[in-house]
Amino acid sequence: MMNDTIFTKQRLINLALIVVAIWFTHFAQVTFDPYTVRIINNVAIFIILAVSYNLINGVTGQFSLEPNGFVAIGAYVTAILIVDADTMLYQYDIADPSEWVLALQADFAWALLIAGCFTALVALALSFPVFRVRGDYLAIVTLGFGFIIKILAINNPQITNGSLGMNDIPEYSNLYWTGGIAIFTVLAILNIIYSKYGRAMKAVRDDEDAATAMGVNTFKIKTYAFTTSAFFEGVGGGLLAALLTSISPDLFTFFLTFQLLIIIVLGGLGSTTGAILGTIFVMAGLEWMRFLDEPMNIFGFETEGTPGMRMVVFSLILIIVMLFAREGLVGKKELFELKWFKKKKGGSK
């Protein structure tokens, strides 16, 4: 009876959080200024990327460094599908766009779906050689994949316009798109984590050999996590392209992967709640601290603006947080597993 009551309470709070998230998405879109809306859009996109990356790296325990490659694929596929042929002919300077590239056109919703599916297919093909190795070797292989995608983007100007990148991409991304898809991504990932597949992923993370001995098909589980993560990273890449309206190979360097790695480690590896909090802390926090780069008046003393000071302060904050919270802000726990959501036990013995 008590378990049923707790389960019902959690479902009600989950529903309330979803309603609040949907309300905030609409409220922010129609109320906040364009600069603030853009920051929230960026945070929402990175929530999609961080939560999906956490599925393979945190929940399944596979040290993969591939997000920049998958985000690049999603961004380029979406851009090719939503940029019209006349614009491509005008902006492709290194080489004329291929006929099939000019022929590909789709609405934004279909473009995001196609980008996600295509990225997932690439991940599926990549999983066969990638998961023949583990640990640091897996990190090296997936890191190389990101470099390969960047080189392919540069050396195929008839598809991607090479190092110049693609410009004049329609700015379709708004908070209804980014916020809505972020909410859907979080719900989808949480449903996977609490399903039998999620329990198998955690078993692989904790001890892959023991999971194999217990009858878990570890290759299947890792591939499932990898392709699911890639799908949402591809969709996130498409949203990013439609937000920035301009993409190039230099946008999808290892720094993007490193940024996502910081986010999920800071929040807590294996925690979706941690990935969300880490994204807000990193992406919104860095924007909020821009005042540190500007001249300030501190107790009557005028200081000159120091470019990069916010990064110094932010790095110090990261060091302090990781020293006192070794497993991140929330560890591996989710929202309702945190102690401030639990009732204190009391009563006479």
Coordinates of C-alpha atoms in Angstrom, one line a residue:
M1 CA 0.0 0.0 0.0
M2 CA 2.8 2.4 0.9
N3 CA 4.7 1.7 -2.3
D4 CA 1.5 2.4 -4.3
T5 CA 1.0 5.7 -2.5
I6 CA 4.6 6.7 -3.2
F7 CA 4.3 5.7 -6.8
T8 CA 1.1 7.7 -7.2
K9 CA 2.7 10.7 -5.5
Q10 CA 5.7 10.5 -7.8
R11 CA 3.4 10.3 -10.9
L12 CA 1.5 13.4 -9.8
I13 CA 4.7 15.3 -9.1
N14 CA 6.1 14.2 -12.5
L15 CA 2.9 15.4 -14.2
A16 CA 3.1 18.7 -12.3
L17 CA 6.7 19.2 -13.4
I18 CA 5.8 18.5 -17.1
V19 CA 3.0 21.0 -16.9
V20 CA 5.3 23.6 -15.3
A21 CA 7.9 23.0 -18.0
I22 CA 5.4 23.4 -20.8
W23 CA 4.0 26.6 -19.2
F24 CA 7.5 28.0 -18.8
T25 CA 8.3 27.3 -22.4
H26 CA 5.3 29.3 -23.6
F27 CA 5.8 32.0 -21.0
A28 CA 9.4 32.5 -21.8
Q29 CA 8.8 32.6 -25.6
V30 CA 6.2 35.4 -25.4
T31 CA 7.6 37.3 -22.4
F32 CA 11.4 37.4 -22.3
D33 CA 13.6 39.6 -24.5
P34 CA 15.3 38.0 -27.6
Y35 CA 18.7 37.7 -25.8
T36 CA 17.2 35.7 -22.9
V37 CA 15.1 33.6 -25.2
R38 CA 18.2 32.7 -27.2
I39 CA 20.1 31.7 -24.0
I40 CA 17.1 29.5 -23.0
N41 CA 17.0 28.0 -26.5
N42 CA 20.7 27.1 -26.2
V43 CA 20.2 25.6 -22.7
A44 CA 17.2 23.5 -24.0
I45 CA 19.3 22.2 -27.0
F46 CA 22.2 21.3 -24.7
I47 CA 19.8 19.5 -22.3
I48 CA 18.8 17.3 -25.3
L49 CA 22.5 16.6 -26.0
A50 CA 23.6 16.1 -22.4
V51 CA 20.7 13.8 -21.4
S52 CA 21.2 11.7 -24.5
Y53 CA 25.0 11.6 -24.1
N54 CA 24.5 10.6 -20.5
L55 CA 22.6 7.5 -21.6
I56 CA 25.6 5.9 -23.3
N57 CA 28.4 7.4 -21.1
G58 CA 26.7 7.6 -17.6
V59 CA 23.9 5.0 -17.6
T60 CA 25.6 2.4 -19.7
G61 CA 29.1 3.2 -18.6
Q62 CA 30.7 3.4 -22.1
F63 CA 33.4 6.0 -22.2
S64 CA 32.4 7.3 -25.7
L65 CA 33.7 10.6 -27.1
E66 CA 31.6 10.8 -30.3
P67 CA 28.9 13.5 -29.7
N68 CA 30.6 16.2 -31.8
G69 CA 30.4 13.8 -34.8
F70 CA 26.8 12.9 -34.3
V71 CA 25.7 16.5 -33.7
A72 CA 27.6 17.5 -36.9
I73 CA 25.7 14.9 -38.9
G74 CA 22.4 16.0 -37.6
A75 CA 23.2 19.7 -38.2
Y76 CA 24.3 19.2 -41.8
V77 CA 21.5 16.8 -42.7
T78 CA 18.9 19.3 -41.3
A79 CA 20.5 22.2 -43.0
I80 CA 20.6 20.4 -46.4
L81 CA 17.0 19.6 -46.1
I82 CA 15.6 23.0 -45.1
V83 CA 17.9 25.3 -47.2
D84 CA 16.3 25.9 -50.6
A85 CA 18.2 25.2 -53.8
D86 CA 18.6 28.8 -54.9
T87 CA 20.3 29.7 -51.6
M88 CA 22.7 26.7 -52.0
L89 CA 23.6 27.7 -55.6
Y90 CA 24.3 31.3 -54.4
Q91 CA 26.5 30.4 -51.3
Y92 CA 28.4 27.3 -52.5
D93 CA 31.7 28.9 -53.6
I94 CA 34.2 26.1 -53.5
A95 CA 32.2 23.6 -55.6
D96 CA 28.7 23.5 -57.1
P97 CA 26.3 21.6 -55.0
S98 CA 25.4 18.0 -56.1
E99 CA 22.2 17.6 -58.0
W100 CA 20.8 15.2 -55.3
V101 CA 21.7 17.7 -52.6
L102 CA 19.7 20.4 -54.4
A103 CA 16.8 17.9 -54.8
L104 CA 16.5 17.2 -51.1
Q105 CA 13.9 19.3 -49.4
A106 CA 11.7 18.7 -46.4
D107 CA 9.7 20.6 -43.7
F108 CA 11.5 21.3 -40.5
A109 CA 9.8 18.6 -38.5
W110 CA 10.6 16.0 -41.1
A111 CA 14.1 17.3 -41.4
L112 CA 14.7 16.8 -37.7
L113 CA 13.3 13.3 -37.8
I114 CA 15.3 12.3 -40.8
A115 CA 18.5 13.8 -39.3
G116 CA 17.9 11.8 -36.1
C117 CA 17.2 8.6 -38.0
F118 CA 20.2 9.0 -40.3
T119 CA 22.5 9.7 -37.3
A120 CA 21.1 6.6 -35.6
L121 CA 21.8 4.5 -38.7
V122 CA 25.4 5.8 -38.7
A123 CA 25.7 4.9 -35.0
L124 CA 24.3 1.4 -35.7
A125 CA 26.9 0.8 -38.4
L126 CA 29.6 2.2 -36.2
S127 CA 28.7 0.1 -33.2
F128 CA 29.9 -3.2 -34.8
P129 CA 33.6 -2.1 -34.9
V130 CA 33.4 0.2 -31.9
F131 CA 32.1 -2.2 -29.3
R132 CA 34.9 -4.7 -30.0
V133 CA 36.9 -2.6 -27.5
R134 CA 36.3 -1.2 -24.1
G135 CA 37.4 1.6 -21.8
D136 CA 40.1 3.9 -23.0
Y137 CA 40.3 2.1 -26.3
L138 CA 36.6 2.8 -26.9
A139 CA 37.3 6.5 -26.1
I140 CA 40.1 6.7 -28.7
V141 CA 38.0 5.0 -31.4
T142 CA 35.0 7.2 -30.9
L143 CA 37.2 10.3 -30.6
G144 CA 38.7 9.4 -34.1
F145 CA 35.1 9.2 -35.5
G146 CA 34.5 12.9 -34.6
F147 CA 37.7 13.9 -36.5
I148 CA 36.6 11.8 -39.5
I149 CA 33.2 13.6 -39.7
K150 CA 35.0 17.0 -39.6
I151 CA 37.4 16.0 -42.3
L152 CA 34.6 14.6 -44.5
A153 CA 32.7 17.9 -44.1
I154 CA 35.7 19.8 -45.2
N155 CA 36.7 17.6 -48.1
N156 CA 33.2 17.3 -49.7
P157 CA 32.3 20.9 -50.6
Q158 CA 29.7 19.7 -53.1
I159 CA 27.7 18.5 -50.1
T160 CA 28.6 20.7 -47.2
N161 CA 30.3 23.7 -48.9
G162 CA 33.6 22.6 -47.3
S163 CA 35.4 24.7 -44.8
L164 CA 33.1 27.7 -45.5
G165 CA 30.1 25.9 -44.1
M166 CA 26.4 26.6 -44.7
N167 CA 24.9 30.0 -44.2
D168 CA 21.4 31.5 -44.4
I169 CA 19.8 28.5 -42.7
P170 CA 16.2 29.3 -41.8
E171 CA 15.8 30.2 -38.1
Y172 CA 13.1 27.7 -37.3
S173 CA 14.3 26.9 -33.7
N174 CA 12.2 28.6 -31.0
L175 CA 11.3 27.6 -27.5
Y176 CA 8.3 25.7 -28.7
W177 CA 10.7 23.5 -30.7
T178 CA 13.7 23.3 -28.5
G179 CA 11.7 23.2 -25.2
G180 CA 9.2 20.8 -26.5
I181 CA 11.8 18.4 -27.8
A182 CA 13.9 18.8 -24.6
I183 CA 10.8 17.7 -22.5
F184 CA 10.2 14.8 -24.9
T185 CA 13.8 13.7 -24.8
V186 CA 14.0 13.8 -21.0
L187 CA 10.7 11.7 -20.7
A188 CA 11.9 9.2 -23.3
I189 CA 15.3 8.7 -21.7
L190 CA 13.8 8.3 -18.2
N191 CA 11.4 5.7 -19.6
I192 CA 14.3 3.8 -21.1
I193 CA 16.3 4.0 -17.8
Y194 CA 13.4 2.6 -15.7
S195 CA 12.6 -0.1 -18.2
K196 CA 14.2 -3.6 -18.4
Y197 CA 16.7 -2.2 -21.0
G198 CA 17.7 0.6 -18.5
R199 CA 18.4 -2.0 -15.8
A200 CA 20.5 -4.0 -18.3
M201 CA 22.4 -0.9 -19.2
K202 CA 23.2 -0.3 -15.5
A203 CA 24.3 -3.9 -15.2
V204 CA 26.7 -3.4 -18.1
R205 CA 28.0 -0.3 -16.4
D206 CA 28.6 -1.9 -13.0
D207 CA 30.2 -5.1 -14.3
E208 CA 30.0 -6.1 -17.9
D209 CA 31.4 -9.6 -17.4
A210 CA 28.9 -10.3 -14.6
A211 CA 26.1 -9.0 -16.8
T212 CA 27.2 -11.4 -19.6
A213 CA 27.3 -14.3 -17.1
M214 CA 23.7 -13.5 -16.1
G215 CA 22.6 -13.8 -19.7
V216 CA 22.5 -10.1 -20.7
N217 CA 23.4 -9.5 -24.4
T218 CA 25.9 -6.7 -23.7
F219 CA 26.5 -5.9 -27.4
K220 CA 22.8 -5.5 -28.0
I221 CA 22.3 -3.3 -24.9
K222 CA 25.3 -1.1 -25.7
T223 CA 24.2 -0.8 -29.4
Y224 CA 20.7 0.2 -28.2
A225 CA 22.0 2.9 -25.9
F226 CA 24.5 4.1 -28.6
T227 CA 21.9 4.4 -31.4
T228 CA 19.3 6.0 -29.1
S229 CA 21.8 8.5 -27.9
A230 CA 22.9 9.2 -31.5
F231 CA 19.2 9.8 -32.6
F232 CA 18.7 12.6 -30.0
E233 CA 22.1 14.0 -30.6
G234 CA 21.3 14.2 -34.3
V235 CA 18.0 16.0 -33.6
G236 CA 19.8 18.3 -31.2
G237 CA 22.3 19.1 -34.0
G238 CA 19.4 20.0 -36.3
L239 CA 17.9 22.3 -33.7
L240 CA 21.3 23.9 -33.2
A241 CA 21.7 24.5 -36.9
A242 CA 18.3 26.1 -37.2
L243 CA 19.1 28.3 -34.1
L244 CA 22.6 29.5 -35.2
T245 CA 21.5 29.8 -39.0
S246 CA 25.2 29.2 -39.9
I247 CA 27.3 26.1 -39.4
S248 CA 30.8 25.1 -40.4
P249 CA 33.2 22.1 -39.5
D250 CA 35.0 24.3 -36.9
L251 CA 31.8 24.4 -34.9
F252 CA 31.9 20.6 -34.3
T253 CA 35.3 20.1 -32.7
F254 CA 36.3 18.0 -29.7
F255 CA 35.5 21.1 -27.6
L256 CA 31.8 20.3 -28.0
T257 CA 32.3 16.8 -26.7
F258 CA 34.4 18.1 -23.9
Q259 CA 31.7 20.6 -23.0
L260 CA 29.1 17.9 -22.8
L261 CA 31.5 15.7 -20.8
I262 CA 31.9 18.5 -18.2
I263 CA 28.1 18.9 -18.0
I264 CA 27.3 15.2 -17.3
V265 CA 30.3 14.7 -14.9
L266 CA 29.4 17.9 -13.0
G267 CA 25.7 16.9 -12.7
G268 CA 26.5 13.3 -11.9
L269 CA 27.3 10.5 -14.3
G270 CA 24.2 8.3 -14.8
S271 CA 21.7 10.9 -13.6
T272 CA 19.3 12.5 -16.0
T273 CA 18.5 15.1 -13.3
G274 CA 22.2 15.8 -12.9
A275 CA 22.6 16.3 -16.7
I276 CA 19.8 18.9 -16.7
L277 CA 21.2 20.7 -13.6
G278 CA 24.7 20.5 -15.1
T279 CA 23.5 22.0 -18.4
I280 CA 21.8 24.9 -16.6
F281 CA 24.8 25.5 -14.4
V282 CA 27.3 25.5 -17.3
M283 CA 25.4 27.0 -20.2
A284 CA 23.4 29.6 -18.3
G285 CA 26.1 30.2 -15.7
L286 CA 28.7 31.1 -18.3
E287 CA 26.3 33.6 -19.9
W288 CA 25.4 35.1 -16.5
M289 CA 29.1 35.6 -15.6
R290 CA 29.9 37.7 -18.7
F291 CA 29.9 40.8 -16.4
L292 CA 33.2 39.5 -15.0
D293 CA 34.8 40.3 -18.4
E294 CA 33.7 43.9 -18.2
P295 CA 34.9 46.9 -16.2
M296 CA 33.5 46.8 -12.6
N297 CA 33.2 49.1 -9.6
I298 CA 34.0 47.0 -6.5
F299 CA 33.6 49.0 -3.2
G300 CA 34.6 52.2 -5.0
F301 CA 37.5 50.7 -6.9
E302 CA 37.3 50.8 -10.6
T303 CA 38.7 47.6 -12.4
E304 CA 39.5 47.2 -16.0
G305 CA 37.7 44.7 -18.1
T306 CA 39.7 41.4 -18.3
P307 CA 38.6 39.2 -21.2
G308 CA 38.3 35.6 -20.1
M309 CA 38.0 36.3 -16.4
R310 CA 34.6 34.5 -16.3
M311 CA 36.3 31.3 -17.6
V312 CA 38.9 31.6 -14.8
V313 CA 36.2 32.1 -12.1
F314 CA 34.1 29.3 -13.7
S315 CA 37.0 26.9 -13.7
L316 CA 37.7 27.6 -10.0
I317 CA 34.0 27.0 -9.2
L318 CA 34.2 23.6 -11.1
I319 CA 37.3 22.6 -9.1
I320 CA 35.6 23.5 -5.8
V321 CA 32.4 21.6 -6.7
M322 CA 34.3 18.5 -7.8
L323 CA 36.4 18.6 -4.7
F324 CA 33.4 18.6 -2.4
A325 CA 31.0 16.6 -4.6
R326 CA 33.1 13.8 -6.0
E327 CA 30.1 12.2 -7.8
G328 CA 28.7 15.4 -9.1
L329 CA 25.9 17.6 -7.9
V330 CA 23.4 14.6 -7.5
G331 CA 25.6 11.5 -8.1
K332 CA 23.7 8.8 -9.9
K333 CA 20.4 9.7 -8.3
E334 CA 17.3 11.1 -9.9
L335 CA 15.0 13.8 -8.7
F336 CA 12.8 11.6 -6.4
E337 CA 15.8 9.6 -5.0
L338 CA 17.3 12.8 -3.5
K339 CA 16.9 12.9 0.2
W340 CA 15.0 16.2 0.3
F341 CA 12.2 14.5 -1.6
K342 CA 12.0 11.7 0.9
K343 CA 10.0 11.6 4.1
K344 CA 12.0 11.4 7.3
K345 CA 11.5 8.3 9.2
G346 CA 10.2 8.8 12.7
G347 CA 8.1 7.3 15.4
S348 CA 8.7 5.1 18.4
K349 CA 10.7 1.9 18.0

